[in-house]
Short mmCIF file of C-alpha atoms in Angstrom, two decimals:
data_model
loop_
_atom_site.label_atom_id
_atom_site.label_comp_id
_atom_site.label_asym_id
_atom_site.label_seq_id
_atom_site.Cartn_x
_atom_site.Cartn_y
_atom_site.Cartn_z
CA MET A 245 0.00 0.00 0.00
CA LYS A 246 2.76 2.36 0.99
CA LYS A 247 4.64 1.56 -2.18
CA PHE A 248 1.53 2.28 -4.23
CA LYS A 249 1.06 5.62 -2.46
CA ASN A 250 4.69 6.51 -3.17
CA GLY A 251 4.24 5.66 -6.81
CA VAL A 252 1.15 7.85 -7.10
CA SER A 253 3.00 10.72 -5.40
CA ILE A 254 5.94 10.52 -7.77
CA PHE A 255 3.64 10.24 -10.78
CA TYR A 256 1.71 13.32 -9.66
CA LEU A 257 4.90 15.34 -9.12
CA ALA A 258 6.15 14.24 -12.54
CA ILE A 259 2.93 15.48 -14.20
CA ILE A 260 3.21 18.85 -12.46
CA PHE A 261 6.86 19.16 -13.47
CA LEU A 262 5.98 18.28 -17.04
CA PHE A 263 3.38 21.08 -16.97
CA LEU A 264 5.92 23.55 -15.56
CA TYR A 265 8.80 22.63 -17.84
CA ALA A 266 7.06 21.83 -21.14
CA PRO A 267 7.08 25.49 -22.32
CA ILE A 268 10.71 25.86 -21.31
CA LEU A 269 11.72 22.77 -23.25
CA VAL A 270 9.80 24.12 -26.26
CA LEU A 271 11.71 27.40 -26.07
CA ILE A 272 15.07 25.68 -25.72
CA GLY A 273 14.10 23.53 -28.72
CA LEU A 274 13.22 26.61 -30.76
CA SER A 275 16.61 28.15 -30.04
CA PHE A 276 18.16 25.30 -32.08
CA ASN A 277 15.54 25.38 -34.84
CA ASN A 278 16.91 26.14 -38.30
CA SER A 279 13.72 27.85 -39.45
CA MET A 280 12.13 31.24 -38.88
CA SER A 281 8.77 29.57 -38.30
CA ARG A 282 7.62 28.80 -34.78
CA THR A 283 5.80 25.62 -35.71
CA VAL A 284 8.05 24.02 -38.34
CA TRP A 285 11.18 22.09 -37.42
CA GLY A 286 13.85 23.00 -39.97
CA GLY A 287 16.75 21.01 -38.58
CA PHE A 288 19.32 21.59 -35.88
CA THR A 289 21.47 24.72 -35.87
CA PHE A 290 23.68 26.84 -33.62
CA GLN A 291 23.35 29.88 -35.88
CA TRP A 292 21.07 31.88 -33.51
CA TYR A 293 23.62 31.54 -30.74
CA ALA A 294 26.30 32.82 -33.09
CA SER A 295 24.26 35.70 -34.46
CA MET A 296 22.67 36.91 -31.21
CA THR A 297 25.72 38.95 -30.20
CA GLN A 298 25.62 40.74 -33.56
CA ASN A 299 21.97 41.71 -33.27
CA ASP A 300 22.06 45.33 -32.10
CA SER A 301 18.42 45.62 -31.05
CA ILE A 302 18.67 42.52 -28.87
CA ILE A 303 21.96 43.52 -27.26
CA ASP A 304 20.48 46.96 -26.67
CA ALA A 305 17.36 45.51 -24.98
CA LEU A 306 19.52 43.18 -22.89
CA GLY A 307 21.65 46.13 -21.77
CA THR A 308 18.57 48.17 -20.87
CA THR A 309 17.06 45.25 -18.96
CA LEU A 310 20.24 44.65 -16.96
CA ARG A 311 20.82 48.36 -16.27
CA ILE A 312 17.28 48.87 -15.02
CA SER A 313 17.20 45.70 -12.92
CA ILE A 314 20.62 46.11 -11.33
CA PHE A 315 20.30 49.83 -10.58
CA SER A 316 16.77 49.57 -9.27
CA SER A 317 17.43 46.57 -7.08
CA ILE A 318 20.63 48.07 -5.60
CA LEU A 319 18.85 51.34 -4.81
CA ALA A 320 15.81 49.49 -3.49
CA THR A 321 18.09 47.43 -1.24
CA ILE A 322 19.77 50.52 0.22
CA LEU A 323 16.49 52.37 0.71
CA GLY A 324 14.70 49.32 2.08
CA THR A 325 17.44 48.23 4.47
CA ALA A 326 17.73 51.72 5.97
CA ALA A 327 13.95 51.82 6.24
CA ALA A 328 13.75 48.44 7.98
CA VAL A 329 16.39 49.46 10.53
CA GLY A 330 14.58 52.74 11.10
CA ILE A 331 11.10 51.27 11.33
CA CYS A 332 12.24 48.86 14.05
CA ALA A 333 13.16 51.81 16.24
CA MET A 334 9.81 53.54 15.75
CA LYS A 335 6.86 53.62 18.08
CA LYS A 336 4.46 50.78 17.35
CA ARG A 337 1.76 52.94 15.81
CA ASN A 338 4.13 54.76 13.44
CA ALA A 339 5.77 51.49 12.48
CA GLN A 340 2.35 50.05 11.63
CA ILE A 341 1.56 53.01 9.41
CA MET A 342 4.87 52.60 7.59
CA LEU A 343 4.36 48.87 7.09
CA GLY A 344 0.79 49.42 5.94
CA ALA A 345 2.02 51.83 3.29
CA THR A 346 4.75 49.36 2.34
CA ASN A 347 2.07 46.78 1.58
CA ILE A 348 0.40 49.05 -1.00
CA PRO A 349 2.65 48.27 -4.02
CA LEU A 350 2.59 44.56 -3.13
CA LEU A 351 -1.18 44.36 -2.98
CA ASN A 352 -2.01 46.78 -5.75
CA ALA A 353 -2.50 45.35 -9.20
CA ASP A 354 0.62 45.84 -11.35
CA ILE A 355 -1.41 47.66 -13.95
CA VAL A 356 -2.58 50.21 -11.36
CA THR A 357 0.95 50.77 -10.04
CA GLY A 358 2.24 51.20 -13.59
CA ILE A 359 -0.49 53.63 -14.60
CA SER A 360 -0.20 55.67 -11.41
CA MET A 361 3.56 56.08 -11.91
CA MET A 362 3.00 57.03 -15.54
CA LEU A 363 0.49 59.71 -14.55
CA LEU A 364 2.88 61.11 -11.92
CA ILE A 365 5.93 61.15 -14.18
CA THR A 366 4.25 62.58 -17.29
CA ARG A 367 2.92 65.44 -15.18
CA PHE A 368 6.37 66.65 -14.18
CA THR A 369 8.79 65.29 -16.78
CA HIS A 370 8.80 62.75 -19.62
CA LEU A 371 9.00 58.99 -19.74
CA GLY A 372 12.34 57.38 -20.50
CA GLU A 373 14.64 54.82 -18.94
CA ALA A 374 14.92 56.62 -15.59
CA SER A 375 11.15 56.52 -15.15
CA VAL A 376 11.21 52.73 -15.48
CA MET A 377 14.00 52.52 -12.88
CA VAL A 378 12.06 54.63 -10.39
CA SER A 379 8.92 52.55 -10.92
CA HIS A 380 10.86 49.33 -10.45
CA ILE A 381 12.19 50.65 -7.13
CA VAL A 382 8.57 51.29 -6.09
CA PHE A 383 7.57 47.65 -6.38
CA SER A 384 10.85 46.13 -5.20
CA VAL A 385 11.44 48.06 -1.95
CA PRO A 386 8.67 46.16 -0.11
CA TYR A 387 10.40 42.84 -0.85
CA VAL A 388 13.63 44.17 0.70
CA ILE A 389 11.85 45.54 3.77
CA PHE A 390 9.91 42.33 4.42
CA ASN A 391 13.12 40.30 4.10
CA VAL A 392 15.17 42.53 6.42
CA MET A 393 12.52 43.26 9.07
CA PRO A 394 12.36 39.72 10.51
CA ARG A 395 16.15 39.72 10.87
CA MET A 396 16.00 43.00 12.77
CA GLN A 397 13.25 41.72 15.04
CA GLN A 398 15.00 38.44 15.84
CA MET A 399 18.17 40.23 16.84
CA ASN A 400 19.01 40.68 20.50
CA ALA A 401 19.16 44.44 21.12
CA SER A 402 21.40 43.88 24.15
CA CYS A 403 24.34 42.94 21.93
CA TYR A 404 24.28 46.33 20.26
CA GLU A 405 23.93 48.06 23.64
CA ALA A 406 26.79 46.00 25.05
CA ALA A 407 29.00 47.14 22.18
CA LEU A 408 28.11 50.76 22.94
CA ASP A 409 28.79 50.25 26.66
CA LEU A 410 32.19 48.83 25.79
CA GLY A 411 33.02 52.06 24.00
CA ALA A 412 32.11 51.40 20.35
CA SER A 413 30.70 54.32 18.39
CA PRO A 414 27.13 53.74 17.13
CA VAL A 415 28.32 53.40 13.54
CA TYR A 416 31.09 50.96 14.50
CA ALA A 417 28.70 48.97 16.70
CA PHE A 418 26.15 48.82 13.89
CA TYR A 419 28.75 47.65 11.40
CA LYS A 420 30.24 45.05 13.75
CA VAL A 421 27.14 43.77 15.55
CA VAL A 422 23.95 44.52 13.62
CA TRP A 423 25.10 44.35 10.01
CA PRO A 424 26.41 40.74 10.04
CA GLU A 425 23.02 39.63 11.34
CA LEU A 426 21.20 41.52 8.59
CA ILE A 427 23.24 40.31 5.62
CA PRO A 428 21.19 37.18 4.77
CA GLY A 429 17.97 39.20 4.80
CA VAL A 430 19.52 41.98 2.74
CA LEU A 431 20.81 39.46 0.20
CA SER A 432 17.54 37.59 -0.19
CA GLY A 433 15.71 40.92 -0.45
CA PHE A 434 18.10 42.05 -3.17
CA LEU A 435 17.69 38.78 -5.07
CA MET A 436 13.90 38.98 -4.91
CA ALA A 437 13.99 42.60 -6.08
CA LEU A 438 16.28 41.63 -8.96
CA THR A 439 14.11 38.68 -9.99
CA MET A 440 10.92 40.73 -9.95
CA SER A 441 12.57 43.53 -11.90
CA LEU A 442 14.06 41.22 -14.55
CA ASP A 443 10.73 39.51 -15.13
CA ASP A 444 8.50 42.58 -15.01
CA PHE A 445 6.47 43.49 -18.03
CA THR A 446 3.38 45.45 -16.98
CA ILE A 447 5.01 48.28 -15.05
CA THR A 448 7.80 48.68 -17.60
CA TYR A 449 5.23 48.76 -20.40
CA PHE A 450 3.38 51.72 -18.90
CA THR A 451 6.38 53.74 -17.69
CA LYS A 452 8.90 53.36 -20.52
CA GLY A 453 9.59 56.16 -22.94
CA ALA A 454 9.50 55.77 -26.72
CA GLY A 455 12.51 53.82 -28.00
CA VAL A 456 13.30 52.27 -24.62
CA ASN A 457 12.90 48.50 -24.73
CA THR A 458 13.59 45.80 -22.19
CA LEU A 459 13.59 42.18 -23.30
CA SER A 460 9.99 41.75 -22.10
CA THR A 461 8.56 44.78 -23.91
CA MET A 462 10.58 43.93 -27.03
CA LEU A 463 9.12 40.44 -27.09
CA TYR A 464 5.63 41.86 -26.62
CA THR A 465 5.91 44.08 -29.69
CA GLU A 466 7.37 41.18 -31.67
CA LEU A 467 4.60 38.74 -30.76
CA ARG A 468 2.56 39.66 -33.81
CA LYS A 469 5.20 40.19 -36.43
CA GLY A 470 7.27 37.20 -35.31
CA ILE A 471 9.98 36.72 -32.73
CA GLN A 472 13.60 37.00 -33.80
CA PRO A 473 15.01 33.49 -33.18
CA GLU A 474 18.07 35.01 -31.49
CA LEU A 475 15.77 35.89 -28.58
CA TYR A 476 15.14 32.20 -27.92
CA ALA A 477 18.89 31.61 -27.88
CA LEU A 478 19.52 34.54 -25.54
CA SER A 479 16.74 33.48 -23.17
CA THR A 480 18.08 29.94 -23.09
CA VAL A 481 21.52 31.26 -22.16
CA LEU A 482 20.04 33.50 -19.43
CA PHE A 483 17.93 30.63 -18.11
CA LEU A 484 20.90 28.28 -17.93
CA LEU A 485 22.97 30.97 -16.19
CA ALA A 486 20.23 31.46 -13.59
CA PHE A 487 19.90 27.70 -13.24
CA GLY A 488 23.66 27.32 -12.67
CA MET A 489 23.75 30.15 -10.16
CA LEU A 490 20.74 28.98 -8.14
CA PHE A 491 21.94 25.39 -8.33
CA LEU A 492 25.35 26.27 -6.89
CA MET A 493 23.76 28.36 -4.13
CA ASN A 494 21.45 25.50 -3.31
CA VAL A 495 24.15 22.86 -3.19
CA LYS A 496 26.35 25.03 -1.00
CA LYS A 497 23.58 25.66 1.50
CA GLU A 498 22.45 22.07 1.65
CA PRO A 499 24.47 20.39 4.42
CA ASN A 500 23.91 22.64 7.41
CA GLN A 501 20.54 24.24 7.07
CA ASN A 502 18.32 21.97 5.08
CA ARG A 503 15.50 22.13 7.58
CA LYS A 504 15.78 25.84 8.21
CA GLU A 505 15.71 26.62 4.52
CA ALA A 506 12.40 24.89 4.04
CA LYS A 507 10.87 27.17 6.60
CA ALA A 508 12.32 30.43 5.35
CA MET B 234 19.70 52.07 21.69
CA ASN B 235 19.33 55.60 20.50
CA ASN B 236 15.87 55.01 19.14
CA LYS B 237 15.13 58.47 17.86
CA ARG B 238 18.25 58.73 15.75
CA GLN B 239 17.83 55.22 14.45
CA ALA B 240 14.24 55.93 13.45
CA TYR B 241 15.47 58.76 11.21
CA LEU B 242 17.02 56.11 8.96
CA ALA B 243 13.50 55.45 7.72
CA ALA B 244 12.99 59.12 6.83
CA PRO B 245 14.08 58.84 3.16
CA TYR B 246 11.74 55.90 2.79
CA GLY B 247 8.90 57.84 4.40
CA LEU B 248 9.41 60.58 1.84
CA TRP B 249 9.62 57.94 -0.90
CA ILE B 250 6.28 56.42 0.13
CA ILE B 251 4.59 59.80 -0.04
CA VAL B 252 6.05 60.80 -3.42
CA CYS B 253 6.05 57.46 -5.23
CA THR B 254 3.17 55.53 -3.66
CA ILE B 255 0.58 57.88 -2.17
CA ILE B 256 0.76 60.79 -4.63
CA PRO B 257 0.58 58.55 -7.75
CA LEU B 258 -2.58 56.97 -6.36
CA LEU B 259 -4.02 60.44 -5.77
CA PHE B 260 -3.19 61.21 -9.41
CA ILE B 261 -5.23 58.22 -10.58
CA LEU B 262 -8.06 59.32 -8.31
CA GLY B 263 -7.75 62.86 -9.69
CA TYR B 264 -8.03 61.68 -13.30
CA ALA B 265 -10.84 59.32 -12.34
CA VAL B 266 -13.17 62.01 -11.01
CA THR B 267 -12.57 64.63 -13.73
CA ASN B 268 -13.22 64.81 -17.46
CA ASP B 269 -10.69 65.99 -20.04
CA ALA B 270 -11.79 69.58 -19.46
CA GLY B 271 -10.89 69.23 -15.79
CA LYS B 272 -14.48 69.34 -14.52
CA LEU B 273 -15.63 67.13 -11.67
CA THR B 274 -17.59 64.10 -12.91
CA PHE B 275 -18.40 60.56 -11.90
CA ASP B 276 -18.85 59.31 -15.48
CA ASN B 277 -15.45 57.60 -15.47
CA LEU B 278 -16.30 55.54 -12.42
CA LEU B 279 -19.77 54.77 -13.77
CA ALA B 280 -18.21 53.57 -17.03
CA ILE B 281 -18.04 50.18 -15.33
CA ALA B 282 -21.85 50.00 -15.54
CA ASP B 283 -21.56 50.06 -19.35
CA PRO B 284 -22.70 46.56 -20.39
CA VAL B 285 -19.51 45.97 -22.40
CA ASN B 286 -17.23 46.83 -19.49
CA LEU B 287 -19.42 45.03 -17.00
CA LYS B 288 -19.22 41.88 -19.10
CA CYS B 289 -15.40 42.12 -19.09
CA LEU B 290 -15.37 42.57 -15.31
CA MET B 291 -17.60 39.54 -14.82
CA LEU B 292 -15.40 37.49 -17.15
CA SER B 293 -12.36 38.62 -15.13
CA PHE B 294 -13.99 37.43 -11.93
CA LYS B 295 -14.93 34.12 -13.53
CA THR B 296 -11.45 33.40 -14.90
CA SER B 297 -9.68 34.53 -11.70
CA ILE B 298 -11.89 32.38 -9.49
CA ILE B 299 -11.43 29.32 -11.72
CA THR B 300 -7.67 29.98 -11.88
CA THR B 301 -7.41 30.30 -8.11
CA VAL B 302 -9.41 27.11 -7.47
CA ILE B 303 -7.34 25.11 -9.98
CA CYS B 304 -4.08 26.45 -8.51
CA LEU B 305 -5.24 25.49 -5.02
CA LEU B 306 -6.34 21.99 -6.06
CA LEU B 307 -3.10 21.38 -7.96
CA SER B 308 -0.67 22.76 -5.42
CA TYR B 309 -2.05 21.46 -2.12
CA PRO B 310 -1.24 17.83 -2.99
CA VAL B 311 2.19 18.93 -4.25
CA ALA B 312 2.87 20.66 -0.93
CA LEU B 313 1.70 17.57 0.97
CA ILE B 314 3.91 15.28 -1.09
CA LEU B 315 6.93 17.57 -0.71
CA ASN B 316 6.37 17.80 3.00
CA SER B 317 6.02 14.04 3.54
CA ALA B 318 9.20 12.33 4.62
CA ASN B 319 9.63 10.34 1.40
CA ILE B 320 11.67 12.92 -0.46
CA LYS B 321 15.24 13.45 0.65
CA ASN B 322 16.31 16.68 -0.96
CA LYS B 323 13.33 18.92 -0.28
CA SER B 324 14.77 22.36 -0.78
CA PHE B 325 16.06 21.24 -4.17
CA VAL B 326 12.58 20.17 -5.24
CA VAL B 327 11.20 23.51 -4.05
CA PHE B 328 13.94 25.19 -6.06
CA LEU B 329 12.78 23.28 -9.15
CA PHE B 330 9.36 24.88 -8.74
CA ILE B 331 10.77 28.40 -8.69
CA LEU B 332 13.25 27.89 -11.51
CA PRO B 333 10.78 28.30 -14.44
CA MET B 334 10.23 31.88 -13.27
CA TRP B 335 13.74 32.62 -14.51
CA MET B 336 12.70 32.11 -18.10
CA ASN B 337 11.27 35.36 -19.41
CA PHE B 338 7.55 35.61 -18.55
CA MET B 339 6.58 36.73 -22.05
CA LEU B 340 8.41 33.80 -23.63
CA ARG B 341 6.78 31.29 -21.31
CA ILE B 342 3.35 32.52 -22.34
CA LEU B 343 4.42 32.52 -25.98
CA ALA B 344 5.55 28.91 -25.61
CA TRP B 345 2.00 27.98 -24.60
CA GLN B 346 0.77 29.68 -27.75
CA ILE B 347 3.05 27.36 -29.71
CA ILE B 348 1.98 24.27 -27.75
CA LEU B 349 -1.76 24.96 -27.95
CA SER B 350 -2.11 26.26 -31.51
CA ASN B 351 -4.26 24.27 -33.93
CA ASN B 352 -1.32 22.56 -35.62
CA GLY B 353 0.85 22.85 -32.51
CA LEU B 354 2.59 20.31 -30.33
CA LEU B 355 -0.40 19.25 -28.27
CA ASN B 356 -2.56 18.53 -31.29
CA SER B 357 0.26 16.70 -33.09
CA LEU B 358 0.61 14.53 -30.01
CA LEU B 359 -3.15 13.95 -29.79
CA SER B 360 -3.50 13.01 -33.46
CA ALA B 361 -0.52 10.66 -33.16
CA LEU B 362 -2.41 8.95 -30.35
CA HIS B 363 -5.61 8.98 -32.48
CA ILE B 364 -7.41 11.26 -30.04
CA PRO B 365 -9.54 14.03 -31.59
CA THR B 366 -7.63 17.34 -31.70
CA GLN B 367 -8.63 20.18 -29.43
CA HIS B 368 -9.26 23.79 -30.28
CA ILE B 369 -7.92 25.54 -27.19
CA LEU B 370 -5.88 28.55 -28.29
CA TYR B 371 -7.74 31.88 -28.30
CA THR B 372 -10.44 30.61 -25.94
CA GLU B 373 -11.05 31.18 -22.24
CA LYS B 374 -9.55 27.76 -21.55
CA ALA B 375 -6.19 28.86 -22.93
CA VAL B 376 -6.26 32.03 -20.81
CA ILE B 377 -7.04 30.06 -17.66
CA LEU B 378 -4.31 27.55 -18.48
CA GLY B 379 -1.78 30.36 -18.96
CA MET B 380 -2.74 31.99 -15.68
CA VAL B 381 -2.60 28.71 -13.76
CA TYR B 382 0.84 28.11 -15.24
CA ASP B 383 2.02 31.58 -14.37
CA PHE B 384 0.67 31.77 -10.81
CA LEU B 385 1.06 28.18 -9.58
CA PRO B 386 4.29 28.87 -7.62
CA TYR B 387 2.61 31.74 -5.77
CA MET B 388 0.03 29.29 -4.42
CA LEU B 389 2.45 26.46 -3.77
CA LEU B 390 5.09 28.29 -1.74
CA PRO B 391 2.90 29.78 1.04
CA ILE B 392 1.05 26.46 1.47
CA TYR B 393 4.31 24.53 1.58
CA ASN B 394 5.76 26.99 4.12
CA ALA B 395 2.71 26.64 6.34
CA LEU B 396 2.85 22.83 6.08
CA SER B 397 6.53 22.62 6.90
CA ARG B 398 5.93 24.67 10.05
CA ILE B 399 3.52 22.08 11.50
CA ASN B 400 5.14 20.17 14.31
CA ASN B 401 5.01 16.42 13.66
CA ASP B 402 4.16 15.81 17.33
CA VAL B 403 0.79 17.49 16.80
CA ILE B 404 -0.08 15.02 14.06
CA GLU B 405 1.14 12.08 16.14
CA ALA B 406 -0.87 13.31 19.12
CA ALA B 407 -3.99 13.41 16.96
CA LYS B 408 -3.32 9.85 15.79
CA ASP B 409 -2.68 8.65 19.36
CA LEU B 410 -6.02 10.11 20.32
CA GLY B 411 -7.67 7.94 17.69
CA ALA B 412 -7.99 10.16 14.65
CA ASN B 413 -7.83 8.45 11.27
CA ASN B 414 -5.90 9.92 8.35
CA LEU B 415 -8.88 11.86 7.03
CA GLN B 416 -9.59 13.35 10.45
CA VAL B 417 -5.95 14.30 10.90
CA PHE B 418 -6.13 16.09 7.59
CA THR B 419 -9.42 17.93 8.09
CA ARG B 420 -9.10 18.69 11.81
CA VAL B 421 -5.34 19.32 12.17
CA ILE B 422 -3.45 19.89 8.92
CA LEU B 423 -6.06 21.93 7.08
CA PRO B 424 -6.73 24.43 9.91
CA LEU B 425 -3.01 24.85 10.57
CA THR B 426 -2.30 25.66 6.91
CA LYS B 427 -5.24 28.05 6.58
CA SER B 428 -3.09 31.18 6.70
CA GLY B 429 -0.84 29.77 3.96
CA VAL B 430 -3.85 28.93 1.81
CA ILE B 431 -5.21 32.44 2.30
CA SER B 432 -1.91 34.11 1.30
CA GLY B 433 -1.85 31.81 -1.71
CA ILE B 434 -5.39 32.72 -2.72
CA ILE B 435 -4.62 36.44 -2.48
CA MET B 436 -1.34 36.10 -4.36
CA VAL B 437 -3.07 34.27 -7.22
CA PHE B 438 -6.45 35.98 -7.30
CA VAL B 439 -5.25 39.59 -7.28
CA PRO B 440 -2.84 39.39 -10.25
CA ALA B 441 -5.28 37.12 -12.11
CA LEU B 442 -8.05 39.68 -11.72
CA SER B 443 -5.98 42.48 -13.23
CA SER B 444 -3.95 40.54 -15.78
CA PHE B 445 -4.04 41.65 -19.41
CA VAL B 446 -0.98 40.07 -21.00
CA VAL B 447 -2.03 36.43 -20.73
CA SER B 448 -5.49 37.19 -22.11
CA ASN B 449 -3.92 39.21 -24.91
CA VAL B 450 -1.48 36.51 -26.02
CA LEU B 451 -3.48 33.35 -25.36
CA GLY B 452 -6.93 34.89 -25.83
CA GLY B 453 -5.93 36.56 -29.08
CA GLY B 454 -8.16 39.59 -28.49
CA LYS B 455 -11.23 37.37 -28.19
CA VAL B 456 -11.06 37.17 -24.40
CA MET B 457 -11.45 40.68 -23.01
CA LEU B 458 -10.74 41.02 -19.29
CA ILE B 459 -11.05 44.23 -17.30
CA GLY B 460 -7.24 44.56 -17.46
CA ASN B 461 -7.44 44.58 -21.28
CA VAL B 462 -10.13 47.27 -21.18
CA ILE B 463 -7.99 49.50 -18.95
CA GLU B 464 -4.89 48.90 -21.06
CA GLN B 465 -6.74 49.84 -24.24
CA GLU B 466 -8.15 53.00 -22.69
CA PHE B 467 -4.57 54.13 -22.10
CA THR B 468 -2.79 52.83 -25.19
CA LEU B 469 -5.41 52.83 -27.97
CA ALA B 470 -8.24 55.16 -26.98
CA ARG B 471 -5.91 57.58 -25.13
CA ASP B 472 -8.75 58.26 -22.73
CA TRP B 473 -6.81 58.57 -19.49
CA ASN B 474 -9.84 59.66 -17.48
CA THR B 475 -11.97 56.61 -18.24
CA GLY B 476 -8.90 54.39 -17.84
CA SER B 477 -8.24 55.87 -14.39
CA GLY B 478 -11.88 55.52 -13.42
CA LEU B 479 -11.85 51.83 -14.30
CA SER B 480 -8.51 51.39 -12.48
CA ILE B 481 -10.07 52.80 -9.31
CA ILE B 482 -12.98 50.37 -9.68
CA LEU B 483 -10.51 47.51 -10.15
CA MET B 484 -8.62 48.66 -7.04
CA ILE B 485 -11.83 48.67 -5.00
CA PHE B 486 -12.64 45.13 -6.10
CA VAL B 487 -9.11 43.96 -5.30
CA LEU B 488 -9.33 45.48 -1.82
CA LEU B 489 -12.80 43.99 -1.27
CA ALA B 490 -11.66 40.55 -2.38
CA MET B 491 -8.66 40.80 -0.10
CA GLY B 492 -10.71 42.01 2.83
CA ILE B 493 -13.16 39.13 2.47
CA THR B 494 -10.39 36.56 2.14
CA GLN B 495 -8.36 37.88 5.01
CA LYS B 496 -11.39 38.01 7.27
CA GLN B 497 -11.45 34.20 7.08
CA ASP B 498 -7.99 34.21 8.59
CA ASN B 499 -9.17 34.92 12.11
CA ALA B 500 -6.08 33.26 13.52
CA GLY B 501 -4.46 36.49 12.35
CA GLU B 502 -0.86 35.57 11.65
CA GLY B 503 -0.22 39.11 10.47
CA GLY B 504 -0.57 41.10 7.33
CA THR B 505 2.45 40.43 5.15
CA LEU B 506 2.30 38.10 2.22
CA ILE B 507 5.89 37.02 1.94
#
């Protein structure tokens, strides 16, 4: 009976994984397809991998995507970490107001956030690349704050006070006592901000200026006239990079905190 | 700790919230209650009563509810299986569920277009197996499938987190006291994972309600959701006032849906979703 139950479990997981990975396998397949058509298999080729670095519009969109994601997630991390440290020192009522406001971009529909930022920005200046960066910070700061806050709250305040009593300056005490405790939260907040920013379409779509294209918005405009096959190749490379990175991180973490990780 | 000075660290963020979160929402509200001449009007909000828009809103509710239910039914067993002791490397399996999100969202949806199209992969497979081919692409079914695909991890992770927090002793105690497996599930496991289920429902239902990309790509313009209506007001019709009015209506429905869902969570584990 137990064996049967196990078999059913594994079969069910396999079906779900097939559902999750089928589109990805299709895309990886297309990146090797020697045909411009999406539905016809024209033989195996590496030519899209070779030509993707020569395709200016794609390299341009990749550059824009990376610039926006990296800048916005770094700034969001700085802003959010400072905010989390500050909010923890606030009176309960003020802290609740701040956290309530922090929830707004998380709970609001993306389309509403995007439109509201567009309305604000077009009133005072014009849309461009900077407007996308600012809007990305708006939706990524909450992820940083909600990753750093628990770390702050779990920390024993006496350690910091002890450092001060022993003659450390507040900045030195923060750097030596508080900061090392915060790092994991800051890092996971940064990674979440980066992921959300890289994958965002809706907010970018509403806040980008003419001529600014990230990979997502470029793909959207190409959906009707046909996707350049180099984009499949590029996405496959990016996916494999992410896979490698996450895989390494996962393997490294495995031995000591398997159980803890599942809870986080 | 010098609390006052430390609290000032949040000052830039306080300013940020006001400028980039509160004021933009006031801008939407401002556009929503005025016409293009700047006069006060409620026409933009009442535009939702227009039968065409109302139909789109109803369709949005229908697809989001179906999507949420399917996500819940698919992911709860997955979370249970992952949480059971049979699988050794759990965090790796969880990682495999998040990994697809690293392929560009637009491409993943596009891949479904390729799979579902009339002479696409699915139908080739079906005809090879001598099963009648299906016409799925550009119907509501395709849109729901795309949304389920896109939002499944958002349902799975909170449920899995809630499950993994349950202390095994509680389950053993229930069994010692004579509960059978079904009773353990309905009386112990289900109530203890309620908050996870509720976060999952919110995290799937809210984006599903306002989505416009999935319905655009997999619905091919034939499935109009409220998100598509708002998008077209801004990009095609260039009627920012009506678009803002409908956005405010959408916001109200999102808040209502969230309020109702969260009210069920009387255990009150706190407000954050992550």
